[in-house]
Backbone as XML, in Angstrom:
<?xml version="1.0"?>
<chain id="A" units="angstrom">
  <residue number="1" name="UNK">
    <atom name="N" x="11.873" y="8.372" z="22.444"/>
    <atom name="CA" x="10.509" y="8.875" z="22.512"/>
    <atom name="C" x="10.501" y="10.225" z="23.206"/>
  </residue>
  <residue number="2" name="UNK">
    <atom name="N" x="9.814" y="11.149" z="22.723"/>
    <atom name="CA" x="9.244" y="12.249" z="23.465"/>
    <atom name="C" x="8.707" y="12.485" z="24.497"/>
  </residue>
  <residue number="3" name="UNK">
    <atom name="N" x="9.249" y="12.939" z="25.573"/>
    <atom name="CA" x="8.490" y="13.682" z="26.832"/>
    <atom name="C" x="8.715" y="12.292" z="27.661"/>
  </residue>
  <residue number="4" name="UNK">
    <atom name="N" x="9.380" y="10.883" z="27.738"/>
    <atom name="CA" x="8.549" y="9.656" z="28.348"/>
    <atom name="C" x="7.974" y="9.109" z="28.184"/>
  </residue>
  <residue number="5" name="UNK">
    <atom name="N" x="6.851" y="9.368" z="26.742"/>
    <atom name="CA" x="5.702" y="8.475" z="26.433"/>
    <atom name="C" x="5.767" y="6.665" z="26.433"/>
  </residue>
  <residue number="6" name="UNK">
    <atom name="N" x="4.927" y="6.705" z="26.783"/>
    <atom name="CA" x="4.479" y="5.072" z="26.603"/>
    <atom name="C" x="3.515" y="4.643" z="25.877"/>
  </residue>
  <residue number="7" name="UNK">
    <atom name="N" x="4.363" y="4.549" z="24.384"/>
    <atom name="CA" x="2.723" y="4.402" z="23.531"/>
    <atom name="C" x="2.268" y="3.225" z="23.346"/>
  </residue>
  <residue number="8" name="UNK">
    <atom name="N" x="0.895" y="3.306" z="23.399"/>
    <atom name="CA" x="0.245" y="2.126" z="23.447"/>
    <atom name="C" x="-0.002" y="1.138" z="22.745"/>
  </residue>
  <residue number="9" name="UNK">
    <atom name="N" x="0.021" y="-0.114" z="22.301"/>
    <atom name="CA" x="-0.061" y="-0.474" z="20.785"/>
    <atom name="C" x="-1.211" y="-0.352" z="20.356"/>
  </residue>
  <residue number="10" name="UNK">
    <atom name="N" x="-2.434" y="-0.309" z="20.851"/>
    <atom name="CA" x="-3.623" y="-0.090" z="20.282"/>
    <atom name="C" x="-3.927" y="1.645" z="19.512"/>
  </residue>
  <residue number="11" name="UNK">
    <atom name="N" x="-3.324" y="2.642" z="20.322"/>
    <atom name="CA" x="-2.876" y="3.774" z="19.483"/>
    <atom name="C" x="-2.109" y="3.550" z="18.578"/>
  </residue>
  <residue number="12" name="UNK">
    <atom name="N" x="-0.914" y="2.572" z="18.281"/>
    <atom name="CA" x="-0.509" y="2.447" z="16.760"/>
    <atom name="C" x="-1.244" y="1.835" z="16.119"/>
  </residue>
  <residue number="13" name="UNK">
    <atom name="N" x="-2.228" y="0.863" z="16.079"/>
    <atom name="CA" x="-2.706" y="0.027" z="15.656"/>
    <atom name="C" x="-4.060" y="0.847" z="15.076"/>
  </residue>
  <residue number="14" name="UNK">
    <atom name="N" x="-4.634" y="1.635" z="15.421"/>
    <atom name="CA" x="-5.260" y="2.765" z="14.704"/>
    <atom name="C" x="-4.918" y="3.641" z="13.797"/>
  </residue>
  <residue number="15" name="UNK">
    <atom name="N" x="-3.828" y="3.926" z="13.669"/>
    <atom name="CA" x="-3.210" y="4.670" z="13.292"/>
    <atom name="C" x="-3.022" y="4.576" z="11.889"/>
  </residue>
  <residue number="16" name="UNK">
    <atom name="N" x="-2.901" y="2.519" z="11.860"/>
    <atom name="CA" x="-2.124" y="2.128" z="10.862"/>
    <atom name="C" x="-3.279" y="2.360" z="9.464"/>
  </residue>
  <residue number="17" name="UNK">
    <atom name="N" x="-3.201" y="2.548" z="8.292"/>
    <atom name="CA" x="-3.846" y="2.627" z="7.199"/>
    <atom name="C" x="-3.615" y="2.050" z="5.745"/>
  </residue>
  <residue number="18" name="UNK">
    <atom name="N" x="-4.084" y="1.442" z="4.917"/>
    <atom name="CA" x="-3.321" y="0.726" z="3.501"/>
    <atom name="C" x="-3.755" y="1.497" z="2.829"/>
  </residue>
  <residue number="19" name="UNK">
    <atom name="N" x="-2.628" y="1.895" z="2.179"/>
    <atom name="CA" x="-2.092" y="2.530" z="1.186"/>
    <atom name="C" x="-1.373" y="1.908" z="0.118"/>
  </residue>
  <residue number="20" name="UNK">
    <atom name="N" x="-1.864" y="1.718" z="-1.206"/>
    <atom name="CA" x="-1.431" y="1.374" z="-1.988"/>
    <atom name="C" x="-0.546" y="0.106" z="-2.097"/>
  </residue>
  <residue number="21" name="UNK">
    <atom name="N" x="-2.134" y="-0.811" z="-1.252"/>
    <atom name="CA" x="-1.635" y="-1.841" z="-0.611"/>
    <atom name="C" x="-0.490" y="-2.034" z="-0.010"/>
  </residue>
  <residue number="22" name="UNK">
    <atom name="N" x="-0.018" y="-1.354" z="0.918"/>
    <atom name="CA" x="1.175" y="-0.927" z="1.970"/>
    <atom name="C" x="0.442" y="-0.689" z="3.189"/>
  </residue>
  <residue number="23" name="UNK">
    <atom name="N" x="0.771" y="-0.913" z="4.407"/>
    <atom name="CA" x="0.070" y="-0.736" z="5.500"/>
    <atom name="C" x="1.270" y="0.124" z="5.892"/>
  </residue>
  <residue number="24" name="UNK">
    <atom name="N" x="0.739" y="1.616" z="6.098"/>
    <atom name="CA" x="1.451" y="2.680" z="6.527"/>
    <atom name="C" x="0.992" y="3.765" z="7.557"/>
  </residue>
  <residue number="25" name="UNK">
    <atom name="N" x="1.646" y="4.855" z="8.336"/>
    <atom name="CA" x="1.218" y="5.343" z="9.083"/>
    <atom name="C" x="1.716" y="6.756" z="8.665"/>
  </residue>
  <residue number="26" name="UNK">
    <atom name="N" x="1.011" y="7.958" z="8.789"/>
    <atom name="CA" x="0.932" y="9.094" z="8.169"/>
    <atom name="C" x="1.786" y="10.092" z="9.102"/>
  </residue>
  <residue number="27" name="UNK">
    <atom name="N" x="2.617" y="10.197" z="8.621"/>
    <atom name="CA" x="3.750" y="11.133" z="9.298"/>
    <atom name="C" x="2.728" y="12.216" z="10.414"/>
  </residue>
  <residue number="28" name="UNK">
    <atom name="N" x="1.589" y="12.556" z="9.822"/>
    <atom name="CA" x="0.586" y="13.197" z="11.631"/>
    <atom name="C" x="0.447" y="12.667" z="12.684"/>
  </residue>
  <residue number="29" name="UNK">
    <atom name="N" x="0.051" y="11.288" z="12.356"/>
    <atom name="CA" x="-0.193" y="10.249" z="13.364"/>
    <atom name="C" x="1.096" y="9.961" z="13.946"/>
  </residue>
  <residue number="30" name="UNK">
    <atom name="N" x="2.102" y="9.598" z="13.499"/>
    <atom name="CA" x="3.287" y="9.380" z="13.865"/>
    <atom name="C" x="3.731" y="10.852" z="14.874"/>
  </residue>
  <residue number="31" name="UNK">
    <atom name="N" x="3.522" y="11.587" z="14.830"/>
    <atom name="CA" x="3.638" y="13.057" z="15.208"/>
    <atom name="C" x="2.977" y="13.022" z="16.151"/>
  </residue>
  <residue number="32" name="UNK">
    <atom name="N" x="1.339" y="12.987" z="16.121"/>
    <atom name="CA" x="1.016" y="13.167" z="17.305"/>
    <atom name="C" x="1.323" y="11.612" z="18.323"/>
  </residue>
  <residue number="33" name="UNK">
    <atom name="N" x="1.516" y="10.111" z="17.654"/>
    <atom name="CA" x="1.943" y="9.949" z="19.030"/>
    <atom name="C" x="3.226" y="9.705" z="19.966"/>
  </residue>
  <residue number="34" name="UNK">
    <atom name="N" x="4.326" y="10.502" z="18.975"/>
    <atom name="CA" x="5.340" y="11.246" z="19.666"/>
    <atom name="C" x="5.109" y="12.532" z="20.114"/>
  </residue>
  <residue number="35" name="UNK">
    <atom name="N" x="4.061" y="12.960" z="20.290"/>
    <atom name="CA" x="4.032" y="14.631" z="20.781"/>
    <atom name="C" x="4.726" y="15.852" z="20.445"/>
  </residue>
  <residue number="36" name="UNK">
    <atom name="N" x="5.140" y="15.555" z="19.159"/>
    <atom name="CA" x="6.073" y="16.262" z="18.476"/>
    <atom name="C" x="5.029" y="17.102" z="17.109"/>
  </residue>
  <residue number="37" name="UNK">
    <atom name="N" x="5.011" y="18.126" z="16.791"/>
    <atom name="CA" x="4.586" y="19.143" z="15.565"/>
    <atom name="C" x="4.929" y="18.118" z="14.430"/>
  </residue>
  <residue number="38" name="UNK">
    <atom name="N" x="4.051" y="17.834" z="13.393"/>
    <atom name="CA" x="4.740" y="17.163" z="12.139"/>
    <atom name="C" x="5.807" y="17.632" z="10.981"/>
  </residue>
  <residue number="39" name="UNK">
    <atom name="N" x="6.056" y="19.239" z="11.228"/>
    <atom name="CA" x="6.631" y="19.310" z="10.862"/>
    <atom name="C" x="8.238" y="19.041" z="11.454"/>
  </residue>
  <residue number="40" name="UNK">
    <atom name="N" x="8.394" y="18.841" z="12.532"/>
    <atom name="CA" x="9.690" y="18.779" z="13.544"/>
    <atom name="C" x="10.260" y="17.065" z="12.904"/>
  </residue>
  <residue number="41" name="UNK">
    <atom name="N" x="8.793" y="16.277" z="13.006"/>
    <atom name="CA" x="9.370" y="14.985" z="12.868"/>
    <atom name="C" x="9.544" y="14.741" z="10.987"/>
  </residue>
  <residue number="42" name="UNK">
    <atom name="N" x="8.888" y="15.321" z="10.121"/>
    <atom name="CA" x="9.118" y="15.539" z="8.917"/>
    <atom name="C" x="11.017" y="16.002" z="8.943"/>
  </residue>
  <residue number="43" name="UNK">
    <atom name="N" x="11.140" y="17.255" z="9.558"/>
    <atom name="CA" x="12.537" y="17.572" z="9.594"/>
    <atom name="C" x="13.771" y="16.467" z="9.889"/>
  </residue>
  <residue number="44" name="UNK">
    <atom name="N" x="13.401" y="15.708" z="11.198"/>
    <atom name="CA" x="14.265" y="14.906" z="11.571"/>
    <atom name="C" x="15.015" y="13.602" z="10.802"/>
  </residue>
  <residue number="45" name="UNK">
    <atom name="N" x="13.462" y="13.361" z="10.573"/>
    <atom name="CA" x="13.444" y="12.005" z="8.500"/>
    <atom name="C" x="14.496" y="12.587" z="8.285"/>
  </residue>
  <residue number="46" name="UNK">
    <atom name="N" x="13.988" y="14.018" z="7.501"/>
    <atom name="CA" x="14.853" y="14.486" z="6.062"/>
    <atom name="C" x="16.335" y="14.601" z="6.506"/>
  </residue>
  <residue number="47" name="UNK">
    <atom name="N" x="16.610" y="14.958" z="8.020"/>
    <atom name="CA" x="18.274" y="15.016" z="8.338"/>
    <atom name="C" x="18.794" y="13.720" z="8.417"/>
  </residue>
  <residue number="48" name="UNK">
    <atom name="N" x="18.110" y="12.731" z="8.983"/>
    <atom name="CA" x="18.812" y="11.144" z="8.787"/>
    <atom name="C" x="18.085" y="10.417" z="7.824"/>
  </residue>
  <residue number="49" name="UNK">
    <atom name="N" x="18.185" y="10.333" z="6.545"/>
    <atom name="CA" x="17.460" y="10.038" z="5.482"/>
    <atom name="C" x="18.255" y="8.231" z="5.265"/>
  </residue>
  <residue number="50" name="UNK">
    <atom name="N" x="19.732" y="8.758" z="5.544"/>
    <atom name="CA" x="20.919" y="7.219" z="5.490"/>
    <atom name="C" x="20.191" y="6.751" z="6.430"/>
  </residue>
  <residue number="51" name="UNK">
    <atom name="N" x="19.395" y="6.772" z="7.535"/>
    <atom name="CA" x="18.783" y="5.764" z="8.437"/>
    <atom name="C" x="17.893" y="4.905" z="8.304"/>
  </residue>
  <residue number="52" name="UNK">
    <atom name="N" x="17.459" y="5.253" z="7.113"/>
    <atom name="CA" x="16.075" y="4.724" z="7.012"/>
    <atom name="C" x="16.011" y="4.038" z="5.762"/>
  </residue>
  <residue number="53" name="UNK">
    <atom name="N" x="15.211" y="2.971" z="5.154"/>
    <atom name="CA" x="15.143" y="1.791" z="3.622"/>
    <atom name="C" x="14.644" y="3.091" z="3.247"/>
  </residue>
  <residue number="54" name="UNK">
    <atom name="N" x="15.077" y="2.992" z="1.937"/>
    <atom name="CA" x="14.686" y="3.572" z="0.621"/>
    <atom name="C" x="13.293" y="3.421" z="0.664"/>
  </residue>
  <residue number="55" name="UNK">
    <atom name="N" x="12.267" y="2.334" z="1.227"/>
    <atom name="CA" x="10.917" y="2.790" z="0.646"/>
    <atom name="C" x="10.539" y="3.136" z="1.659"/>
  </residue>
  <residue number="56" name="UNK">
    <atom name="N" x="10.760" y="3.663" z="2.987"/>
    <atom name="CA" x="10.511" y="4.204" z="4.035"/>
    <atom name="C" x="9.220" y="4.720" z="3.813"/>
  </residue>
  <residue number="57" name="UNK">
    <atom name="N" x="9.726" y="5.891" z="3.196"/>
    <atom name="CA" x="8.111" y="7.109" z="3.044"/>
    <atom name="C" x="8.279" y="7.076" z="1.420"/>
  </residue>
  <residue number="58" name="UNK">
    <atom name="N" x="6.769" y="7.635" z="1.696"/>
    <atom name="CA" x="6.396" y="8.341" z="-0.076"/>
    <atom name="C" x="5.707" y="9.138" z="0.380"/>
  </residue>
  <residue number="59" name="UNK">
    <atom name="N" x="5.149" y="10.276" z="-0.575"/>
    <atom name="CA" x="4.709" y="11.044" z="-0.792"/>
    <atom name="C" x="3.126" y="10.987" z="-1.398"/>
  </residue>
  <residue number="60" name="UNK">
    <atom name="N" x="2.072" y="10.806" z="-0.916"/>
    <atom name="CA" x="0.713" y="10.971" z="-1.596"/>
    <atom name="C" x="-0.043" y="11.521" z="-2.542"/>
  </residue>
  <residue number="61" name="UNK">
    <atom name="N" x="-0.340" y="10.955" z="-3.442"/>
    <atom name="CA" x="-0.948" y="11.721" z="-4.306"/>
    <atom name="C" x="-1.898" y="12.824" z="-3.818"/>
  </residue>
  <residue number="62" name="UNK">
    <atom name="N" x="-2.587" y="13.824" z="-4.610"/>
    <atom name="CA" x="-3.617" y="14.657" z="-4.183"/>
    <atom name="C" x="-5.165" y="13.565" z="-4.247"/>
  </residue>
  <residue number="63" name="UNK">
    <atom name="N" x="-5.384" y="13.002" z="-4.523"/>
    <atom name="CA" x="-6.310" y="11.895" z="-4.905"/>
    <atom name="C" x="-6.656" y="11.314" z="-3.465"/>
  </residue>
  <residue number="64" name="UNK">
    <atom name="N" x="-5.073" y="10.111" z="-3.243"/>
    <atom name="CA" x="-5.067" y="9.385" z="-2.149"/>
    <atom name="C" x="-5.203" y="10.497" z="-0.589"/>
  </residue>
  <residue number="65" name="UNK">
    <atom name="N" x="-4.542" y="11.431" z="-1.054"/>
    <atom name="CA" x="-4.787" y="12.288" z="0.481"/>
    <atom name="C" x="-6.411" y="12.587" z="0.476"/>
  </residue>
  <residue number="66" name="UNK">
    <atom name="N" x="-7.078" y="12.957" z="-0.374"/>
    <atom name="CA" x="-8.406" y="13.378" z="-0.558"/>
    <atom name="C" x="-9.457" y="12.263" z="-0.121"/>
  </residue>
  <residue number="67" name="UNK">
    <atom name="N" x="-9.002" y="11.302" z="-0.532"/>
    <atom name="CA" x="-9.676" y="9.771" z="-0.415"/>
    <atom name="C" x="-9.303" y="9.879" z="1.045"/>
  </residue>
  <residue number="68" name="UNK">
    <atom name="N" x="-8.713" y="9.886" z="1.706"/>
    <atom name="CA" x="-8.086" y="9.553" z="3.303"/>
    <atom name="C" x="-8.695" y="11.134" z="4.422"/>
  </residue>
  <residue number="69" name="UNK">
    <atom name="N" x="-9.357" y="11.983" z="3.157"/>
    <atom name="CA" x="-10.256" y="13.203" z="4.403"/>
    <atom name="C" x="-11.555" y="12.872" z="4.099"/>
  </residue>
  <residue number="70" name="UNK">
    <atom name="N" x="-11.934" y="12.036" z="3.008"/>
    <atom name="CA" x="-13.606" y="11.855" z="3.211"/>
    <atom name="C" x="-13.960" y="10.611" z="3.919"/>
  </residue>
</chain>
């Protein structure tokens, strides 16, 4: 974890969102509650990609992201 944090589970538990009937958490959220820029933690994924299941992440449609700002 970043900086020491102690995250809270009720901050993940907000966080969390269904998606395509998947209960997932949006690489921002994940970002901010490591205190890290999303793009830093986007980077880190993409360098250990062998770390992680194959359905780890996806990618959002323009639709579903649109649906998730109104």
């Amino acid at each position: 974890m970043a900086k020491g944090l102690a995250i809270q589970v009720q901050d993940i538990e907000k966080s969390i969102r269904l998606i395509r009937t998947q209960k997932v958490m949006l690489d921002a959220d994940l970002a901010h509650l490591y205190e890290v820029e999303t793009r830093v933690l986007v980077q880190a994924v993409k360098r250990n990609l062998d770390r992680f299941p194959k359905d780890f992440m996806f990618q959002l449609t323009k639709k579903e992201f649109a649906d998730l700002r109104s």
